[in-house]
Amino acid sequence: MEPSKVIHELWDRMQARDWAGVGELLSDDVVVEWPVSGERIVGRGNYVGVNAEYPEGWSIRVLRIVASGEEVVSEVEVPHESLGVHRVASFWTVRSGRVVKAREYWSELGSDPAPEWRAGLVERL
């Protein structure tokens, strides 16, 4: 499976809560970094576990996926019934049909307020 399709499938399986299926798309020793929270997840079981244990009430909306060779970038919106709307920019490396490493930047919409000094130079989203 080409790398962009692996990432499409990964997000589809997460949405379906198909945790065994998510695991099939990861190398045994996958390493996923979350710089915003200062965490590194090592191993298929840990990455699947972190996602499977996240409090229910969320859904996934893939905004875009861009690929070049084995490198894939996805932008995804994850609204949650009680925790707000999150966005994640994920940088994946896919080899032989499996994710071998990733760096994901998770952010809650509106959690980084715009400074007043920019007000005359920007438009609000």
PDB file of N, CA and C in Angstrom, residues 7-113:
ATOM      1  N   ILE A   7      -1.858   6.167   5.553  1.00  0.00           N
ATOM      2  CA  ILE A   7      -2.296   7.180   6.513  1.00  0.00           C
ATOM      3  C   ILE A   7      -3.803   7.420   6.413  1.00  0.00           C
ATOM      4  N   HIS A   8      -4.345   7.414   5.191  1.00  0.00           N
ATOM      5  CA  HIS A   8      -5.816   7.479   5.052  1.00  0.00           C
ATOM      6  C   HIS A   8      -6.450   6.335   5.837  1.00  0.00           C
ATOM      7  N   GLU A   9      -5.915   5.151   5.648  1.00  0.00           N
ATOM      8  CA  GLU A   9      -6.463   3.961   6.311  1.00  0.00           C
ATOM      9  C   GLU A   9      -6.286   4.047   7.823  1.00  0.00           C
ATOM     10  N   LEU A  10      -5.160   4.569   8.275  1.00  0.00           N
ATOM     11  CA  LEU A  10      -4.914   4.723   9.714  1.00  0.00           C
ATOM     12  C   LEU A  10      -6.003   5.579  10.352  1.00  0.00           C
ATOM     13  N   TRP A  11      -6.292   6.740   9.749  1.00  0.00           N
ATOM     14  CA  TRP A  11      -7.324   7.611  10.315  1.00  0.00           C
ATOM     15  C   TRP A  11      -8.706   6.962  10.222  1.00  0.00           C
ATOM     16  N   ASP A  12      -8.987   6.257   9.130  1.00  0.00           N
ATOM     17  CA  ASP A  12     -10.278   5.556   9.006  1.00  0.00           C
ATOM     18  C   ASP A  12     -10.443   4.506  10.108  1.00  0.00           C
ATOM     19  N   ARG A  13      -9.376   3.764  10.374  1.00  0.00           N
ATOM     20  CA  ARG A  13      -9.444   2.725  11.414  1.00  0.00           C
ATOM     21  C   ARG A  13      -9.558   3.333  12.802  1.00  0.00           C
ATOM     22  N   MET A  14      -8.899   4.470  13.017  1.00  0.00           N
ATOM     23  CA  MET A  14      -9.063   5.142  14.315  1.00  0.00           C
ATOM     24  C   MET A  14     -10.508   5.573  14.498  1.00  0.00           C
ATOM     25  N   GLN A  15     -11.101   6.187  13.469  1.00  0.00           N
ATOM     26  CA  GLN A  15     -12.495   6.609  13.551  1.00  0.00           C
ATOM     27  C   GLN A  15     -13.409   5.431  13.868  1.00  0.00           C
ATOM     28  N   ALA A  16     -13.108   4.262  13.292  1.00  0.00           N
ATOM     29  CA  ALA A  16     -13.915   3.054  13.497  1.00  0.00           C
ATOM     30  C   ALA A  16     -13.601   2.369  14.826  1.00  0.00           C
ATOM     31  N   ARG A  17     -12.619   2.869  15.563  1.00  0.00           N
ATOM     32  CA  ARG A  17     -12.158   2.239  16.815  1.00  0.00           C
ATOM     33  C   ARG A  17     -11.703   0.799  16.544  1.00  0.00           C
ATOM     34  N   ASP A  18     -11.113   0.599  15.370  1.00  0.00           N
ATOM     35  CA  ASP A  18     -10.554  -0.698  14.974  1.00  0.00           C
ATOM     36  C   ASP A  18      -9.099  -0.734  15.422  1.00  0.00           C
ATOM     37  N   TRP A  19      -8.891  -0.975  16.712  1.00  0.00           N
ATOM     38  CA  TRP A  19      -7.560  -0.871  17.297  1.00  0.00           C
ATOM     39  C   TRP A  19      -6.622  -1.946  16.781  1.00  0.00           C
ATOM     40  N   ALA A  20      -7.115  -3.143  16.558  1.00  0.00           N
ATOM     41  CA  ALA A  20      -6.265  -4.183  15.970  1.00  0.00           C
ATOM     42  C   ALA A  20      -5.841  -3.756  14.568  1.00  0.00           C
ATOM     43  N   GLY A  21      -6.778  -3.164  13.814  1.00  0.00           N
ATOM     44  CA  GLY A  21      -6.472  -2.687  12.468  1.00  0.00           C
ATOM     45  C   GLY A  21      -5.470  -1.547  12.471  1.00  0.00           C
ATOM     46  N   VAL A  22      -5.569  -0.647  13.448  1.00  0.00           N
ATOM     47  CA  VAL A  22      -4.579   0.427  13.579  1.00  0.00           C
ATOM     48  C   VAL A  22      -3.207  -0.206  13.788  1.00  0.00           C
ATOM     49  N   GLY A  23      -3.137  -1.175  14.681  1.00  0.00           N
ATOM     50  CA  GLY A  23      -1.872  -1.839  14.975  1.00  0.00           C
ATOM     51  C   GLY A  23      -1.233  -2.485  13.759  1.00  0.00           C
ATOM     52  N   GLU A  24      -2.045  -2.984  12.851  1.00  0.00           N
ATOM     53  CA  GLU A  24      -1.518  -3.614  11.632  1.00  0.00           C
ATOM     54  C   GLU A  24      -0.776  -2.627  10.746  1.00  0.00           C
ATOM     55  N   LEU A  25      -1.044  -1.350  10.911  1.00  0.00           N
ATOM     56  CA  LEU A  25      -0.418  -0.320  10.071  1.00  0.00           C
ATOM     57  C   LEU A  25       0.835   0.277  10.707  1.00  0.00           C
ATOM     58  N   LEU A  26       1.228  -0.214  11.875  1.00  0.00           N
ATOM     59  CA  LEU A  26       2.382   0.304  12.606  1.00  0.00           C
ATOM     60  C   LEU A  26       3.489  -0.733  12.692  1.00  0.00           C
ATOM     61  N   SER A  27       4.739  -0.285  12.611  1.00  0.00           N
ATOM     62  CA  SER A  27       5.837  -1.210  12.860  1.00  0.00           C
ATOM     63  C   SER A  27       5.844  -1.547  14.353  1.00  0.00           C
ATOM     64  N   ASP A  28       6.436  -2.681  14.690  1.00  0.00           N
ATOM     65  CA  ASP A  28       6.505  -3.090  16.097  1.00  0.00           C
ATOM     66  C   ASP A  28       7.160  -2.015  16.964  1.00  0.00           C
ATOM     67  N   ASP A  29       8.199  -1.388  16.421  1.00  0.00           N
ATOM     68  CA  ASP A  29       8.987  -0.435  17.198  1.00  0.00           C
ATOM     69  C   ASP A  29       8.727   1.017  16.785  1.00  0.00           C
ATOM     70  N   VAL A  30       7.509   1.304  16.320  1.00  0.00           N
ATOM     71  CA  VAL A  30       7.147   2.663  15.927  1.00  0.00           C
ATOM     72  C   VAL A  30       7.467   3.647  17.060  1.00  0.00           C
ATOM     73  N   VAL A  31       7.908   4.835  16.671  1.00  0.00           N
ATOM     74  CA  VAL A  31       8.167   5.906  17.640  1.00  0.00           C
ATOM     75  C   VAL A  31       7.352   7.113  17.199  1.00  0.00           C
ATOM     76  N   VAL A  32       6.489   7.604  18.103  1.00  0.00           N
ATOM     77  CA  VAL A  32       5.651   8.760  17.814  1.00  0.00           C
ATOM     78  C   VAL A  32       5.939   9.814  18.873  1.00  0.00           C
ATOM     79  N   GLU A  33       6.292  11.004  18.403  1.00  0.00           N
ATOM     80  CA  GLU A  33       6.604  12.100  19.313  1.00  0.00           C
ATOM     81  C   GLU A  33       5.480  13.120  19.312  1.00  0.00           C
ATOM     82  N   TRP A  34       5.158  13.623  20.492  1.00  0.00           N
ATOM     83  CA  TRP A  34       4.183  14.689  20.685  1.00  0.00           C
ATOM     84  C   TRP A  34       4.917  15.856  21.355  1.00  0.00           C
ATOM     85  N   PRO A  35       5.584  16.711  20.571  1.00  0.00           N
ATOM     86  CA  PRO A  35       6.379  17.793  21.155  1.00  0.00           C
ATOM     87  C   PRO A  35       5.594  18.763  22.027  1.00  0.00           C
ATOM     88  N   VAL A  36       4.333  19.039  21.701  1.00  0.00           N
ATOM     89  CA  VAL A  36       3.558  20.021  22.460  1.00  0.00           C
ATOM     90  C   VAL A  36       3.413  19.588  23.919  1.00  0.00           C
ATOM     91  N   SER A  37       3.208  18.296  24.152  1.00  0.00           N
ATOM     92  CA  SER A  37       3.066  17.800  25.526  1.00  0.00           C
ATOM     93  C   SER A  37       4.361  17.187  26.052  1.00  0.00           C
ATOM     94  N   GLY A  38       5.408  17.166  25.210  1.00  0.00           N
ATOM     95  CA  GLY A  38       6.697  16.645  25.652  1.00  0.00           C
ATOM     96  C   GLY A  38       6.710  15.147  25.884  1.00  0.00           C
ATOM     97  N   GLU A  39       5.998  14.388  25.025  1.00  0.00           N
ATOM     98  CA  GLU A  39       5.909  12.932  25.204  1.00  0.00           C
ATOM     99  C   GLU A  39       6.424  12.195  23.970  1.00  0.00           C
ATOM    100  N   ARG A  40       6.969  11.021  24.221  1.00  0.00           N
ATOM    101  CA  ARG A  40       7.368  10.104  23.154  1.00  0.00           C
ATOM    102  C   ARG A  40       6.699   8.757  23.433  1.00  0.00           C
ATOM    103  N   ILE A  41       6.055   8.208  22.424  1.00  0.00           N
ATOM    104  CA  ILE A  41       5.385   6.920  22.552  1.00  0.00           C
ATOM    105  C   ILE A  41       6.219   5.916  21.753  1.00  0.00           C
ATOM    106  N   VAL A  42       6.686   4.880  22.417  1.00  0.00           N
ATOM    107  CA  VAL A  42       7.536   3.882  21.770  1.00  0.00           C
ATOM    108  C   VAL A  42       6.809   2.549  21.730  1.00  0.00           C
ATOM    109  N   GLY A  43       6.651   2.017  20.522  1.00  0.00           N
ATOM    110  CA  GLY A  43       6.060   0.691  20.347  1.00  0.00           C
ATOM    111  C   GLY A  43       4.607   0.733  19.930  1.00  0.00           C
ATOM    112  N   ARG A  44       4.253  -0.259  19.120  1.00  0.00           N
ATOM    113  CA  ARG A  44       2.890  -0.383  18.590  1.00  0.00           C
ATOM    114  C   ARG A  44       1.849  -0.428  19.699  1.00  0.00           C
ATOM    115  N   GLY A  45       2.063  -1.276  20.691  1.00  0.00           N
ATOM    116  CA  GLY A  45       1.079  -1.447  21.763  1.00  0.00           C
ATOM    117  C   GLY A  45       0.824  -0.164  22.529  1.00  0.00           C
ATOM    118  N   ASN A  46       1.872   0.609  22.776  1.00  0.00           N
ATOM    119  CA  ASN A  46       1.701   1.860  23.514  1.00  0.00           C
ATOM    120  C   ASN A  46       0.933   2.892  22.688  1.00  0.00           C
ATOM    121  N   TYR A  47       1.242   3.006  21.385  1.00  0.00           N
ATOM    122  CA  TYR A  47       0.532   3.979  20.554  1.00  0.00           C
ATOM    123  C   TYR A  47      -0.946   3.606  20.425  1.00  0.00           C
ATOM    124  N   VAL A  48      -1.208   2.342  20.201  1.00  0.00           N
ATOM    125  CA  VAL A  48      -2.601   1.904  20.110  1.00  0.00           C
ATOM    126  C   VAL A  48      -3.291   2.130  21.460  1.00  0.00           C
ATOM    127  N   GLY A  49      -2.619   1.805  22.546  1.00  0.00           N
ATOM    128  CA  GLY A  49      -3.200   1.966  23.877  1.00  0.00           C
ATOM    129  C   GLY A  49      -3.544   3.400  24.211  1.00  0.00           C
ATOM    130  N   VAL A  50      -2.642   4.332  23.906  1.00  0.00           N
ATOM    131  CA  VAL A  50      -2.905   5.751  24.172  1.00  0.00           C
ATOM    132  C   VAL A  50      -4.164   6.205  23.441  1.00  0.00           C
ATOM    133  N   ASN A  51      -4.307   5.795  22.191  1.00  0.00           N
ATOM    134  CA  ASN A  51      -5.468   6.202  21.408  1.00  0.00           C
ATOM    135  C   ASN A  51      -6.739   5.483  21.851  1.00  0.00           C
ATOM    136  N   ALA A  52      -6.634   4.203  22.166  1.00  0.00           N
ATOM    137  CA  ALA A  52      -7.808   3.426  22.576  1.00  0.00           C
ATOM    138  C   ALA A  52      -8.356   3.892  23.923  1.00  0.00           C
ATOM    139  N   GLU A  53      -7.483   4.387  24.789  1.00  0.00           N
ATOM    140  CA  GLU A  53      -7.909   4.807  26.124  1.00  0.00           C
ATOM    141  C   GLU A  53      -8.357   6.263  26.198  1.00  0.00           C
ATOM    142  N   TYR A  54      -8.233   6.999  25.106  1.00  0.00           N
ATOM    143  CA  TYR A  54      -8.656   8.400  25.118  1.00  0.00           C
ATOM    144  C   TYR A  54     -10.157   8.457  25.391  1.00  0.00           C
ATOM    145  N   PRO A  55     -10.606   9.394  26.218  1.00  0.00           N
ATOM    146  CA  PRO A  55     -12.039   9.453  26.567  1.00  0.00           C
ATOM    147  C   PRO A  55     -12.942   9.548  25.326  1.00  0.00           C
ATOM    148  N   GLU A  56     -13.976   8.740  25.306  1.00  0.00           N
ATOM    149  CA  GLU A  56     -14.912   8.708  24.163  1.00  0.00           C
ATOM    150  C   GLU A  56     -15.642  10.026  23.994  1.00  0.00           C
ATOM    151  N   GLY A  57     -16.208  10.177  22.805  1.00  0.00           N
ATOM    152  CA  GLY A  57     -16.954  11.377  22.467  1.00  0.00           C
ATOM    153  C   GLY A  57     -16.323  12.136  21.319  1.00  0.00           C
ATOM    154  N   TRP A  58     -15.314  11.545  20.682  1.00  0.00           N
ATOM    155  CA  TRP A  58     -14.578  12.201  19.615  1.00  0.00           C
ATOM    156  C   TRP A  58     -14.887  11.598  18.252  1.00  0.00           C
ATOM    157  N   SER A  59     -14.586  12.386  17.242  1.00  0.00           N
ATOM    158  CA  SER A  59     -14.661  11.907  15.862  1.00  0.00           C
ATOM    159  C   SER A  59     -13.480  12.491  15.107  1.00  0.00           C
ATOM    160  N   ILE A  60     -13.264  12.013  13.906  1.00  0.00           N
ATOM    161  CA  ILE A  60     -12.117  12.420  13.099  1.00  0.00           C
ATOM    162  C   ILE A  60     -12.599  12.946  11.761  1.00  0.00           C
ATOM    163  N   ARG A  61     -12.039  14.092  11.376  1.00  0.00           N
ATOM    164  CA  ARG A  61     -12.302  14.633  10.045  1.00  0.00           C
ATOM    165  C   ARG A  61     -10.958  14.961   9.407  1.00  0.00           C
ATOM    166  N   VAL A  62     -10.586  14.178   8.403  1.00  0.00           N
ATOM    167  CA  VAL A  62      -9.325  14.403   7.700  1.00  0.00           C
ATOM    168  C   VAL A  62      -9.502  15.624   6.802  1.00  0.00           C
ATOM    169  N   LEU A  63      -8.660  16.621   7.008  1.00  0.00           N
ATOM    170  CA  LEU A  63      -8.716  17.842   6.211  1.00  0.00           C
ATOM    171  C   LEU A  63      -7.857  17.731   4.958  1.00  0.00           C
ATOM    172  N   ARG A  64      -6.680  17.109   5.110  1.00  0.00           N
ATOM    173  CA  ARG A  64      -5.830  16.871   3.942  1.00  0.00           C
ATOM    174  C   ARG A  64      -4.698  15.932   4.281  1.00  0.00           C
ATOM    175  N   ILE A  65      -4.212  15.285   3.223  1.00  0.00           N
ATOM    176  CA  ILE A  65      -3.046  14.413   3.318  1.00  0.00           C
ATOM    177  C   ILE A  65      -2.167  14.727   2.114  1.00  0.00           C
ATOM    178  N   VAL A  66      -0.890  14.976   2.385  1.00  0.00           N
ATOM    179  CA  VAL A  66       0.079  15.294   1.344  1.00  0.00           C
ATOM    180  C   VAL A  66       1.255  14.334   1.509  1.00  0.00           C
ATOM    181  N   ALA A  67       1.707  13.753   0.407  1.00  0.00           N
ATOM    182  CA  ALA A  67       2.775  12.771   0.489  1.00  0.00           C
ATOM    183  C   ALA A  67       3.872  13.050  -0.523  1.00  0.00           C
ATOM    184  N   SER A  68       5.084  12.696  -0.133  1.00  0.00           N
ATOM    185  CA  SER A  68       6.237  12.707  -1.021  1.00  0.00           C
ATOM    186  C   SER A  68       7.096  11.519  -0.640  1.00  0.00           C
ATOM    187  N   GLY A  69       7.066  10.491  -1.471  1.00  0.00           N
ATOM    188  CA  GLY A  69       7.802   9.276  -1.145  1.00  0.00           C
ATOM    189  C   GLY A  69       7.258   8.637   0.106  1.00  0.00           C
ATOM    190  N   GLU A  70       8.152   8.330   1.035  1.00  0.00           N
ATOM    191  CA  GLU A  70       7.723   7.671   2.277  1.00  0.00           C
ATOM    192  C   GLU A  70       7.293   8.662   3.359  1.00  0.00           C
ATOM    193  N   GLU A  71       7.375   9.951   3.066  1.00  0.00           N
ATOM    194  CA  GLU A  71       6.978  10.980   4.025  1.00  0.00           C
ATOM    195  C   GLU A  71       5.552  11.442   3.722  1.00  0.00           C
ATOM    196  N   VAL A  72       4.706  11.472   4.755  1.00  0.00           N
ATOM    197  CA  VAL A  72       3.300  11.834   4.605  1.00  0.00           C
ATOM    198  C   VAL A  72       2.947  12.837   5.705  1.00  0.00           C
ATOM    199  N   VAL A  73       2.211  13.874   5.317  1.00  0.00           N
ATOM    200  CA  VAL A  73       1.724  14.864   6.288  1.00  0.00           C
ATOM    201  C   VAL A  73       0.206  14.835   6.257  1.00  0.00           C
ATOM    202  N   SER A  74      -0.407  14.791   7.432  1.00  0.00           N
ATOM    203  CA  SER A  74      -1.864  14.861   7.507  1.00  0.00           C
ATOM    204  C   SER A  74      -2.267  15.995   8.436  1.00  0.00           C
ATOM    205  N   GLU A  75      -3.376  16.637   8.085  1.00  0.00           N
ATOM    206  CA  GLU A  75      -4.004  17.637   8.945  1.00  0.00           C
ATOM    207  C   GLU A  75      -5.404  17.123   9.248  1.00  0.00           C
ATOM    208  N   VAL A  76      -5.703  16.986  10.528  1.00  0.00           N
ATOM    209  CA  VAL A  76      -6.940  16.339  10.950  1.00  0.00           C
ATOM    210  C   VAL A  76      -7.602  17.174  12.048  1.00  0.00           C
ATOM    211  N   GLU A  77      -8.922  17.250  11.984  1.00  0.00           N
ATOM    212  CA  GLU A  77      -9.703  17.905  13.038  1.00  0.00           C
ATOM    213  C   GLU A  77     -10.364  16.814  13.868  1.00  0.00           C
ATOM    214  N   VAL A  78     -10.297  16.992  15.185  1.00  0.00           N
ATOM    215  CA  VAL A  78     -10.853  16.000  16.110  1.00  0.00           C
ATOM    216  C   VAL A  78     -11.769  16.705  17.111  1.00  0.00           C
ATOM    217  N   PRO A  79     -13.041  16.871  16.742  1.00  0.00           N
ATOM    218  CA  PRO A  79     -13.975  17.454  17.708  1.00  0.00           C
ATOM    219  C   PRO A  79     -14.339  16.421  18.791  1.00  0.00           C
ATOM    220  N   HIS A  80     -14.492  16.911  19.998  1.00  0.00           N
ATOM    221  CA  HIS A  80     -14.860  16.054  21.133  1.00  0.00           C
ATOM    222  C   HIS A  80     -16.062  16.688  21.817  1.00  0.00           C
ATOM    223  N   GLU A  81     -17.023  15.858  22.181  1.00  0.00           N
ATOM    224  CA  GLU A  81     -18.268  16.350  22.777  1.00  0.00           C
ATOM    225  C   GLU A  81     -18.054  17.241  23.986  1.00  0.00           C
ATOM    226  N   SER A  82     -17.061  16.938  24.815  1.00  0.00           N
ATOM    227  CA  SER A  82     -16.873  17.727  26.030  1.00  0.00           C
ATOM    228  C   SER A  82     -15.495  18.380  26.152  1.00  0.00           C
ATOM    229  N   LEU A  83     -14.534  17.972  25.342  1.00  0.00           N
ATOM    230  CA  LEU A  83     -13.176  18.496  25.472  1.00  0.00           C
ATOM    231  C   LEU A  83     -12.816  19.541  24.418  1.00  0.00           C
ATOM    232  N   GLY A  84     -13.750  19.876  23.534  1.00  0.00           N
ATOM    233  CA  GLY A  84     -13.481  20.895  22.535  1.00  0.00           C
ATOM    234  C   GLY A  84     -12.992  20.326  21.214  1.00  0.00           C
ATOM    235  N   VAL A  85     -12.575  21.220  20.344  1.00  0.00           N
ATOM    236  CA  VAL A  85     -12.112  20.832  19.013  1.00  0.00           C
ATOM    237  C   VAL A  85     -10.594  20.920  18.972  1.00  0.00           C
ATOM    238  N   HIS A  86      -9.978  19.825  18.566  1.00  0.00           N
ATOM    239  CA  HIS A  86      -8.529  19.773  18.438  1.00  0.00           C
ATOM    240  C   HIS A  86      -8.152  19.643  16.966  1.00  0.00           C
ATOM    241  N   ARG A  87      -6.967  20.106  16.644  1.00  0.00           N
ATOM    242  CA  ARG A  87      -6.378  19.897  15.325  1.00  0.00           C
ATOM    243  C   ARG A  87      -5.030  19.240  15.546  1.00  0.00           C
ATOM    244  N   VAL A  88      -4.668  18.392  14.600  1.00  0.00           N
ATOM    245  CA  VAL A  88      -3.364  17.746  14.656  1.00  0.00           C
ATOM    246  C   VAL A  88      -2.722  17.789  13.283  1.00  0.00           C
ATOM    247  N   ALA A  89      -1.468  18.253  13.271  1.00  0.00           N
ATOM    248  CA  ALA A  89      -0.627  18.170  12.082  1.00  0.00           C
ATOM    249  C   ALA A  89       0.359  17.042  12.364  1.00  0.00           C
ATOM    250  N   SER A  90       0.299  16.004  11.535  1.00  0.00           N
ATOM    251  CA  SER A  90       1.106  14.808  11.772  1.00  0.00           C
ATOM    252  C   SER A  90       2.075  14.596  10.617  1.00  0.00           C
ATOM    253  N   PHE A  91       3.311  14.287  10.960  1.00  0.00           N
ATOM    254  CA  PHE A  91       4.370  14.029   9.988  1.00  0.00           C
ATOM    255  C   PHE A  91       4.783  12.563  10.145  1.00  0.00           C
ATOM    256  N   TRP A  92       4.405  11.748   9.175  1.00  0.00           N
ATOM    257  CA  TRP A  92       4.555  10.300   9.235  1.00  0.00           C
ATOM    258  C   TRP A  92       5.681   9.834   8.308  1.00  0.00           C
ATOM    259  N   THR A  93       6.371   8.789   8.715  1.00  0.00           N
ATOM    260  CA  THR A  93       7.294   8.081   7.823  1.00  0.00           C
ATOM    261  C   THR A  93       6.749   6.671   7.682  1.00  0.00           C
ATOM    262  N   VAL A  94       6.490   6.266   6.431  1.00  0.00           N
ATOM    263  CA  VAL A  94       5.887   4.960   6.145  1.00  0.00           C
ATOM    264  C   VAL A  94       6.859   4.159   5.288  1.00  0.00           C
ATOM    265  N   ARG A  95       7.210   2.961   5.743  1.00  0.00           N
ATOM    266  CA  ARG A  95       8.078   2.051   4.983  1.00  0.00           C
ATOM    267  C   ARG A  95       7.426   0.684   4.909  1.00  0.00           C
ATOM    268  N   SER A  96       7.413   0.138   3.712  1.00  0.00           N
ATOM    269  CA  SER A  96       6.863  -1.207   3.495  1.00  0.00           C
ATOM    270  C   SER A  96       5.438  -1.324   4.036  1.00  0.00           C
ATOM    271  N   GLY A  97       4.641  -0.266   3.881  1.00  0.00           N
ATOM    272  CA  GLY A  97       3.245  -0.311   4.270  1.00  0.00           C
ATOM    273  C   GLY A  97       2.962  -0.114   5.740  1.00  0.00           C
ATOM    274  N   ARG A  98       3.995   0.273   6.514  1.00  0.00           N
ATOM    275  CA  ARG A  98       3.799   0.482   7.953  1.00  0.00           C
ATOM    276  C   ARG A  98       4.432   1.787   8.408  1.00  0.00           C
ATOM    277  N   VAL A  99       3.775   2.423   9.375  1.00  0.00           N
ATOM    278  CA  VAL A  99       4.329   3.636   9.976  1.00  0.00           C
ATOM    279  C   VAL A  99       5.501   3.235  10.861  1.00  0.00           C
ATOM    280  N   VAL A 100       6.655   3.876  10.636  1.00  0.00           N
ATOM    281  CA  VAL A 100       7.834   3.581  11.455  1.00  0.00           C
ATOM    282  C   VAL A 100       8.144   4.703  12.434  1.00  0.00           C
ATOM    283  N   LYS A 101       7.729   5.942  12.080  1.00  0.00           N
ATOM    284  CA  LYS A 101       7.896   7.048  13.024  1.00  0.00           C
ATOM    285  C   LYS A 101       6.941   8.160  12.648  1.00  0.00           C
ATOM    286  N   ALA A 102       6.697   9.014  13.643  1.00  0.00           N
ATOM    287  CA  ALA A 102       5.796  10.154  13.427  1.00  0.00           C
ATOM    288  C   ALA A 102       6.088  11.229  14.446  1.00  0.00           C
ATOM    289  N   ARG A 103       5.725  12.439  14.080  1.00  0.00           N
ATOM    290  CA  ARG A 103       5.740  13.578  15.000  1.00  0.00           C
ATOM    291  C   ARG A 103       4.397  14.260  14.808  1.00  0.00           C
ATOM    292  N   GLU A 104       3.643  14.394  15.903  1.00  0.00           N
ATOM    293  CA  GLU A 104       2.301  14.974  15.835  1.00  0.00           C
ATOM    294  C   GLU A 104       2.218  16.209  16.729  1.00  0.00           C
ATOM    295  N   TYR A 105       1.659  17.285  16.152  1.00  0.00           N
ATOM    296  CA  TYR A 105       1.469  18.529  16.875  1.00  0.00           C
ATOM    297  C   TYR A 105      -0.026  18.711  17.119  1.00  0.00           C
ATOM    298  N   TRP A 106      -0.455  18.433  18.355  1.00  0.00           N
ATOM    299  CA  TRP A 106      -1.856  18.555  18.752  1.00  0.00           C
ATOM    300  C   TRP A 106      -2.090  19.920  19.371  1.00  0.00           C
ATOM    301  N   SER A 107      -3.211  20.530  19.013  1.00  0.00           N
ATOM    302  CA  SER A 107      -3.568  21.829  19.572  1.00  0.00           C
ATOM    303  C   SER A 107      -5.086  21.921  19.694  1.00  0.00           C
ATOM    304  N   GLU A 108      -5.534  22.582  20.730  1.00  0.00           N
ATOM    305  CA  GLU A 108      -6.966  22.842  20.887  1.00  0.00           C
ATOM    306  C   GLU A 108      -7.272  24.185  20.239  1.00  0.00           C
ATOM    307  N   LEU A 109      -8.284  24.218  19.389  1.00  0.00           N
ATOM    308  CA  LEU A 109      -8.629  25.465  18.715  1.00  0.00           C
ATOM    309  C   LEU A 109      -8.931  26.555  19.738  1.00  0.00           C
ATOM    310  N   GLY A 110      -8.333  27.715  19.528  1.00  0.00           N
ATOM    311  CA  GLY A 110      -8.549  28.842  20.422  1.00  0.00           C
ATOM    312  C   GLY A 110      -7.707  28.831  21.683  1.00  0.00           C
ATOM    313  N   SER A 111      -6.844  27.835  21.857  1.00  0.00           N
ATOM    314  CA  SER A 111      -6.070  27.739  23.097  1.00  0.00           C
ATOM    315  C   SER A 111      -4.842  28.651  23.095  1.00  0.00           C
ATOM    316  N   ASP A 112      -4.501  29.189  21.955  1.00  0.00           N
ATOM    317  CA  ASP A 112      -3.351  30.086  21.854  1.00  0.00           C
ATOM    318  C   ASP A 112      -3.870  31.451  21.421  1.00  0.00           C
ATOM    319  N   PRO A 113      -4.264  32.284  22.368  1.00  0.00           N
ATOM    320  CA  PRO A 113      -4.903  33.562  22.018  1.00  0.00           C
ATOM    321  C   PRO A 113      -3.969  34.472  21.224  1.00  0.00           C
TER     322      PRO A 113
END
